[in-house]
Short mmCIF file of C-alpha atoms in Angstrom, two decimals:
data_model
loop_
_atom_site.label_atom_id
_atom_site.label_comp_id
_atom_site.label_asym_id
_atom_site.label_seq_id
_atom_site.Cartn_x
_atom_site.Cartn_y
_atom_site.Cartn_z
CA UNK V 1 91.53 -175.36 -187.56
CA UNK V 2 87.53 -177.23 -187.13
CA UNK V 3 89.03 -178.60 -183.53
CA UNK V 4 90.11 -174.50 -182.81
CA UNK V 5 87.19 -173.13 -184.08
CA UNK V 6 84.81 -175.95 -181.77
CA UNK V 7 86.60 -174.52 -178.92
CA UNK V 8 85.83 -170.66 -179.99
CA UNK V 9 82.49 -171.49 -179.80
CA UNK V 10 82.18 -173.52 -176.92
CA UNK V 11 84.48 -170.50 -174.52
CA UNK V 12 81.64 -167.58 -176.48
CA UNK V 13 78.51 -170.41 -175.72
CA UNK V 14 79.82 -170.84 -172.35
CA UNK V 15 79.92 -167.05 -171.91
CA UNK V 16 77.15 -166.57 -173.17
CA UNK V 17 75.37 -168.74 -170.64
CA UNK V 18 76.93 -167.65 -167.16
CA UNK V 19 74.08 -167.26 -164.45
CA UNK V 20 73.03 -163.72 -163.23
CA UNK V 21 75.45 -163.94 -160.18
CA UNK V 22 78.19 -164.32 -162.03
CA UNK V 23 78.06 -160.57 -163.61
CA UNK V 24 79.68 -157.64 -160.79
CA UNK V 25 76.06 -155.71 -160.76
CA UNK V 26 72.49 -156.74 -159.85
CA UNK V 27 69.22 -154.54 -159.63
CA UNK V 28 66.35 -157.46 -158.25
CA UNK V 29 63.11 -156.71 -157.11
CA UNK V 30 61.28 -158.52 -153.89
CA UNK V 31 57.26 -157.43 -153.54
CA UNK V 32 58.22 -153.58 -152.40
CA UNK V 33 62.18 -153.34 -152.12
CA UNK V 34 64.31 -152.87 -154.85
CA UNK V 35 67.83 -153.66 -153.77
CA UNK V 36 71.52 -152.57 -156.17
CA UNK V 37 74.26 -155.11 -155.34
CA UNK V 38 77.80 -154.84 -156.55
CA UNK V 39 79.55 -157.74 -156.12
CA UNK V 40 82.82 -156.44 -156.59
CA UNK V 41 82.57 -154.42 -153.36
CA UNK V 42 80.25 -156.45 -151.26
CA UNK V 43 77.94 -153.64 -151.48
CA UNK V 44 74.02 -153.29 -151.13
CA UNK V 45 71.63 -150.62 -151.55
CA UNK V 46 67.78 -151.61 -150.28
CA UNK V 47 65.02 -148.59 -151.45
CA UNK V 48 61.27 -149.43 -150.72
CA UNK V 49 59.72 -147.15 -153.45
CA UNK V 50 56.36 -147.80 -151.45
CA UNK V 51 57.74 -145.87 -148.23
CA UNK V 52 58.38 -142.77 -149.64
CA UNK V 53 60.94 -144.06 -152.42
CA UNK V 54 63.61 -144.42 -148.67
CA UNK V 55 67.01 -145.76 -149.55
CA UNK V 56 66.68 -147.74 -146.19
CA UNK V 57 69.73 -149.83 -145.93
CA UNK V 58 73.49 -149.53 -147.49
CA UNK V 59 75.89 -152.33 -146.10
CA UNK V 60 79.02 -152.96 -147.10
CA UNK V 61 80.78 -156.31 -146.02
CA UNK V 62 77.47 -156.76 -143.84
CA UNK V 63 78.09 -153.15 -142.26
CA UNK V 64 75.61 -150.72 -141.93
CA UNK V 65 76.31 -147.39 -143.39
CA UNK V 66 73.06 -145.85 -143.12
CA UNK V 67 71.07 -146.18 -139.69
CA UNK V 68 69.08 -148.72 -139.13
CA UNK V 69 67.62 -149.48 -136.06
CA UNK V 70 64.72 -151.16 -137.10
CA UNK V 71 64.01 -154.65 -136.13
CA UNK V 72 62.45 -155.87 -139.04
CA UNK V 73 60.74 -154.46 -142.23
CA UNK V 74 57.38 -154.45 -140.08
CA UNK V 75 59.23 -152.07 -137.66
CA UNK V 76 60.43 -150.06 -140.34
CA UNK V 77 57.00 -149.30 -142.07
CA UNK V 78 54.99 -148.79 -139.38
CA UNK V 79 57.78 -146.23 -138.45
CA UNK V 80 60.51 -145.22 -141.49
CA UNK V 81 61.68 -142.20 -139.30
CA UNK V 82 65.48 -141.62 -138.73
CA UNK V 83 66.68 -144.15 -140.99
CA UNK V 84 67.82 -144.35 -144.33
CA UNK V 85 67.70 -141.51 -147.05
CA UNK V 86 64.62 -139.70 -146.95
CA UNK V 87 64.04 -137.15 -149.23
CA UNK V 88 62.04 -133.68 -148.00
CA UNK V 89 59.22 -131.80 -150.11
CA UNK V 90 58.48 -129.73 -151.58
CA UNK V 91 60.22 -128.13 -149.10
CA UNK V 92 63.37 -128.86 -146.20
CA UNK V 93 63.54 -127.99 -142.62
CA UNK V 94 62.19 -125.22 -141.16
CA UNK V 95 59.76 -121.99 -142.62
CA UNK V 96 58.91 -119.10 -139.91
CA UNK V 97 55.18 -119.61 -140.52
CA UNK V 98 52.85 -121.87 -141.27
CA UNK V 99 52.96 -120.12 -145.10
CA UNK V 100 55.54 -120.03 -147.70
CA UNK V 101 56.16 -117.19 -150.40
CA UNK V 102 57.25 -117.87 -154.26
CA UNK V 103 57.15 -115.08 -156.98
CA UNK V 104 56.10 -112.42 -154.81
CA UNK V 105 53.11 -114.06 -153.60
CA UNK V 106 52.26 -115.44 -150.05
CA UNK V 107 50.57 -119.03 -150.06
CA UNK V 108 49.10 -119.90 -147.19
CA UNK V 109 48.78 -123.92 -145.66
CA UNK V 110 45.77 -124.92 -144.73
CA UNK V 111 46.05 -126.83 -141.06
CA UNK V 112 42.86 -128.08 -141.25
CA UNK V 113 44.17 -131.03 -143.70
CA UNK V 114 46.69 -132.13 -141.87
CA UNK V 115 49.83 -133.25 -144.02
CA UNK V 116 51.07 -129.62 -142.93
CA UNK V 117 51.82 -129.22 -139.08
CA UNK V 118 53.75 -127.11 -136.24
CA UNK V 119 54.22 -123.25 -135.91
CA UNK V 120 56.90 -123.29 -137.57
CA UNK V 121 56.19 -125.91 -140.05
CA UNK V 122 59.34 -128.66 -140.94
CA UNK V 123 60.35 -130.91 -143.75
CA UNK V 124 57.27 -130.94 -146.03
CA UNK V 125 54.91 -133.58 -146.17
CA UNK V 126 56.42 -136.37 -149.02
CA UNK V 127 58.82 -138.42 -146.50
CA UNK V 128 56.68 -141.63 -146.12
CA UNK V 129 54.11 -140.74 -148.99
CA UNK V 130 53.38 -143.94 -151.14
CA UNK V 131 52.90 -142.44 -154.37
CA UNK V 132 56.09 -143.10 -155.54
CA UNK V 133 55.51 -145.05 -158.67
CA UNK V 134 59.00 -147.84 -159.75
CA UNK V 135 60.20 -146.30 -163.68
CA UNK V 136 62.66 -148.89 -164.33
CA UNK V 137 65.57 -151.28 -162.41
CA UNK V 138 68.56 -152.11 -164.23
CA UNK V 139 72.07 -154.02 -163.86
CA UNK V 140 74.79 -153.34 -166.34
CA UNK V 141 78.45 -153.24 -166.71
CA UNK V 142 78.74 -150.11 -165.73
CA UNK V 143 76.24 -150.13 -162.39
CA UNK V 144 73.02 -151.40 -161.14
CA UNK V 145 70.18 -148.83 -161.10
CA UNK V 146 66.68 -147.88 -159.83
CA UNK V 147 64.32 -145.04 -160.90
CA UNK V 148 60.93 -144.18 -159.47
CA UNK V 149 58.56 -141.12 -160.18
CA UNK V 150 56.00 -139.13 -158.33
CA UNK V 151 53.41 -136.96 -160.09
CA UNK V 152 53.09 -134.65 -157.21
CA UNK V 153 50.55 -132.40 -159.20
CA UNK V 154 48.21 -135.40 -159.06
CA UNK V 155 47.37 -134.84 -155.00
CA UNK V 156 44.67 -132.51 -154.68
CA UNK V 157 45.68 -132.51 -150.82
CA UNK V 158 49.44 -131.72 -152.20
CA UNK V 159 48.35 -129.11 -154.31
CA UNK V 160 46.71 -126.92 -151.86
CA UNK V 161 49.53 -126.93 -149.95
CA UNK V 162 52.20 -125.96 -152.46
CA UNK V 163 49.91 -124.99 -155.92
CA UNK V 164 53.13 -126.01 -158.48
CA UNK V 165 52.26 -128.96 -160.49
CA UNK V 166 55.52 -130.58 -160.85
CA UNK V 167 56.84 -134.44 -161.05
CA UNK V 168 59.83 -135.68 -159.17
CA UNK V 169 62.04 -138.50 -160.52
CA UNK V 170 64.90 -140.27 -158.36
CA UNK V 171 67.48 -142.41 -159.53
CA UNK V 172 69.99 -144.55 -157.05
CA UNK V 173 72.85 -145.62 -159.36
CA UNK V 174 75.32 -148.37 -157.45
CA UNK V 175 78.69 -147.95 -158.87
CA UNK V 176 82.87 -149.36 -157.66
CA UNK V 177 80.85 -149.09 -153.86
CA UNK V 178 79.49 -145.26 -154.39
CA UNK V 179 76.00 -144.72 -154.19
CA UNK V 180 74.87 -141.62 -156.18
CA UNK V 181 71.45 -140.57 -155.65
CA UNK V 182 70.17 -138.07 -158.31
CA UNK V 183 66.90 -135.93 -158.40
CA UNK V 184 65.48 -134.71 -160.88
CA UNK V 185 62.20 -131.62 -160.57
CA UNK V 186 60.08 -130.98 -163.74
CA UNK V 187 57.27 -127.60 -163.32
CA UNK V 188 54.78 -127.87 -165.29
CA UNK V 189 52.71 -125.30 -163.43
CA UNK V 190 52.96 -121.59 -165.48
CA UNK V 191 54.99 -120.20 -162.63
CA UNK V 192 58.62 -120.42 -161.56
CA UNK V 193 58.78 -123.43 -158.77
CA UNK V 194 61.32 -122.15 -156.20
CA UNK V 195 63.34 -124.52 -154.85
CA UNK V 196 63.97 -125.65 -151.48
CA UNK V 197 64.52 -130.06 -151.69
CA UNK V 198 66.64 -131.88 -150.08
CA UNK V 199 67.43 -135.29 -148.91
CA UNK V 200 67.63 -136.02 -144.79
CA UNK V 201 69.74 -138.84 -144.74
CA UNK V 202 71.45 -140.35 -141.65
CA UNK V 203 74.63 -142.56 -141.02
CA UNK V 204 76.86 -144.44 -138.94
CA UNK V 205 79.95 -145.86 -138.73
CA UNK V 206 80.81 -149.38 -137.16
CA UNK V 207 84.30 -149.68 -135.79
CA UNK V 208 84.55 -147.01 -133.23
CA UNK V 209 81.30 -145.12 -131.24
CA UNK V 210 80.37 -141.97 -132.00
CA UNK V 211 83.08 -139.92 -129.04
CA UNK V 212 85.78 -141.66 -131.25
CA UNK V 213 84.78 -139.64 -134.54
CA UNK V 214 86.17 -136.85 -136.54
CA UNK V 215 84.09 -134.62 -138.93
CA UNK V 216 84.91 -132.07 -141.85
CA UNK V 217 82.97 -130.20 -143.81
CA UNK V 218 83.23 -128.82 -146.81
CA UNK V 219 82.02 -124.26 -146.40
CA UNK V 220 83.28 -121.23 -145.66
CA UNK V 221 80.33 -119.88 -143.63
CA UNK V 222 78.12 -121.58 -140.84
CA UNK V 223 74.31 -119.54 -140.07
CA UNK V 224 74.04 -118.67 -137.33
CA UNK V 225 70.75 -119.38 -135.95
CA UNK V 226 67.81 -118.67 -133.83
CA UNK V 227 66.83 -120.59 -131.03
CA UNK V 228 64.25 -122.00 -132.71
CA UNK V 229 66.74 -123.26 -135.14
CA UNK V 230 66.61 -120.70 -137.81
CA UNK V 231 68.97 -118.53 -140.02
CA UNK V 232 68.93 -114.78 -138.36
CA UNK V 233 70.74 -113.98 -141.90
CA UNK V 234 74.22 -113.34 -140.07
CA UNK V 235 76.90 -115.65 -140.43
CA UNK V 236 80.49 -116.40 -139.33
CA UNK V 237 83.90 -118.09 -140.75
CA UNK V 238 83.14 -121.87 -139.49
CA UNK V 239 85.75 -123.48 -137.58
CA UNK V 240 86.24 -126.48 -135.52
CA UNK V 241 85.32 -128.82 -134.90
CA UNK V 242 83.72 -128.54 -138.49
CA UNK V 243 87.01 -128.77 -140.23
CA UNK V 244 87.91 -131.64 -138.84
CA UNK V 245 90.50 -133.26 -136.79
CA UNK V 246 88.06 -133.13 -133.23
CA UNK V 247 86.08 -136.01 -131.70
CA UNK V 248 82.38 -135.49 -131.81
CA UNK V 249 82.34 -136.28 -128.20
CA UNK V 250 82.34 -132.64 -126.96
CA UNK V 251 78.89 -131.52 -129.74
CA UNK V 252 76.16 -131.45 -130.23
CA UNK V 253 75.90 -130.27 -133.62
CA UNK V 254 72.43 -128.85 -135.33
CA UNK V 255 74.27 -126.70 -137.52
CA UNK V 256 73.33 -124.46 -141.01
CA UNK V 257 76.05 -123.82 -143.41
CA UNK V 258 76.66 -122.60 -147.65
CA UNK V 259 79.46 -120.94 -149.42
CA UNK V 260 80.30 -124.58 -150.19
CA UNK V 261 83.66 -125.30 -150.80
CA UNK V 262 84.02 -127.06 -154.35
CA UNK V 263 86.25 -129.09 -156.12
CA UNK V 264 87.11 -129.47 -159.96
CA UNK V 265 83.84 -131.25 -160.70
CA UNK V 266 81.86 -128.17 -158.60
CA UNK V 267 81.49 -131.32 -155.78
CA UNK V 268 81.68 -129.83 -152.31
CA UNK V 269 82.56 -133.24 -149.44
CA UNK V 270 81.25 -133.40 -146.11
CA UNK V 271 82.94 -136.61 -143.91
CA UNK V 272 82.45 -138.82 -141.12
CA UNK V 273 86.34 -139.92 -140.32
CA UNK V 274 86.28 -143.31 -137.49
CA UNK V 275 89.26 -146.13 -136.37
CA UNK V 276 89.66 -146.90 -140.14
CA UNK V 277 86.08 -146.26 -141.25
CA UNK V 278 85.66 -143.55 -143.77
CA UNK V 279 82.18 -141.66 -145.48
CA UNK V 280 82.91 -139.41 -148.00
CA UNK V 281 79.40 -137.47 -148.79
CA UNK V 282 79.81 -135.23 -152.09
CA UNK V 283 77.35 -132.59 -153.08
CA UNK V 284 76.41 -131.58 -156.28
CA UNK V 285 77.06 -127.81 -157.65
CA UNK V 286 73.07 -127.14 -157.09
CA UNK V 287 73.06 -128.38 -153.63
CA UNK V 288 73.39 -124.78 -152.46
CA UNK V 289 73.71 -125.41 -148.55
CA UNK V 290 73.95 -127.85 -146.07
CA UNK V 291 72.87 -129.16 -142.62
CA UNK V 292 74.91 -131.54 -140.54
CA UNK V 293 72.61 -133.09 -137.41
CA UNK V 294 74.25 -134.92 -134.74
CA UNK V 295 73.03 -135.17 -130.98
CA UNK V 296 74.50 -137.00 -128.06
CA UNK V 297 73.70 -139.91 -127.13
CA UNK V 298 72.83 -140.57 -130.95
CA UNK V 299 75.29 -142.77 -132.87
CA UNK V 300 74.91 -141.54 -136.25
CA UNK V 301 75.29 -138.24 -138.35
CA UNK V 302 73.36 -136.34 -140.94
CA UNK V 303 74.81 -135.04 -143.92
CA UNK V 304 72.05 -132.90 -145.04
CA UNK V 305 72.05 -132.16 -149.23
CA UNK V 306 70.10 -129.60 -149.39
CA UNK V 307 68.95 -126.58 -152.44
CA UNK V 308 68.60 -124.14 -150.14
CA UNK V 309 69.03 -122.74 -146.94
CA UNK V 310 66.75 -123.35 -144.13
CA UNK V 311 63.54 -120.91 -144.47
CA UNK V 312 64.86 -119.96 -148.01
CA UNK V 313 61.18 -119.19 -149.32
CA UNK V 314 60.91 -116.79 -146.66
CA UNK V 315 64.36 -115.39 -146.46
CA UNK V 316 63.96 -114.66 -150.02
CA UNK V 317 60.93 -112.74 -150.15
CA UNK V 318 62.22 -110.48 -146.94
CA UNK V 319 65.59 -110.11 -149.55
CA UNK V 320 67.62 -111.71 -146.98
CA UNK V 321 68.52 -115.31 -149.39
CA UNK V 322 70.11 -114.28 -152.70
CA UNK V 323 70.65 -117.73 -154.15
CA UNK V 324 66.91 -119.08 -153.88
CA UNK V 325 66.62 -121.32 -157.46
CA UNK V 326 63.53 -121.39 -159.27
CA UNK V 327 62.72 -124.53 -161.94
CA UNK V 328 61.14 -122.26 -165.19
CA UNK V 329 57.96 -123.31 -166.27
CA UNK V 330 58.58 -126.68 -168.79
CA UNK V 331 61.99 -126.52 -167.48
CA UNK V 332 63.88 -129.29 -165.50
CA UNK V 333 66.75 -129.46 -162.10
CA UNK V 334 69.04 -132.44 -161.78
CA UNK V 335 71.29 -132.99 -159.00
CA UNK V 336 73.04 -136.04 -157.77
CA UNK V 337 74.96 -136.63 -154.52
CA UNK V 338 77.48 -139.52 -153.84
CA UNK V 339 78.16 -141.56 -150.50
CA UNK V 340 81.64 -143.23 -150.83
CA UNK V 341 82.21 -145.87 -147.89
CA UNK V 342 85.87 -146.79 -147.48
CA UNK V 343 87.81 -148.62 -144.81
CA UNK V 344 84.51 -151.41 -144.36
#
């Protein structure tokens, strides 16, 4: 009996002292970068809180799932565009004037500040900000997680353009080879804050060229656009190539979609399929719209989860868009989307 007890104690001590590398999940910080690892699926996700909190690489068995056109980190830091999973706020995509509307009021931008540019302002001004603060990075039996926080209200030049005090928390969770990206917005202002945020992920497959990819979009309605890519207010049922089975070789796609097709969990799925590889991107129920962008000859496709359609802030004021979400004073909005690689 004593021998058996010693054996049990020895086993328990060995389990307790197993190195961290024996764990399936890990969350490690190296300088400005946090890397989440799932050894069970050989998946790694790298996030840069100091560069817009962009998840800039996701690899599965060494294959890049996200577009990574940079020679090294220095090149990425100097030009963090068209790569990874950038966050867009306080609005995503285009506005039809240098102003937005909220709660019946017009808020003109101060163009002299330089953080809003263009006759048609696009994608807000938070994409590559260094003001995200790392809150936590943890790993356990159920996954690896990193959370960062952006205190929008602390920046006078941001509040000048978007006078709604709020915070944003972003959590990346790697679990079973699937990456969840969760955004949480808390309104600290005294009025309801309109919500038109989103993400602009750049996806790719490595087993075949873009000409051989097919896509499937979980939506029923296609937005008709003007020449400068603003919704006209008219819609049409979606058709090929959006419903799948048609190679992208014949199409330049820069289109908006709504009336998303939901499963029992309220998620809508967008997919790109190659020779053997496949990426499914699932939007949670509070992502009401999507833009899909893939232009020849570039070998990437963007499935953009959006809380509202392009120019929603101003179309709502005109009575054209009816689904604009708001965060009540003191309230919180939260939603996720999921990236599921298969066949890598």
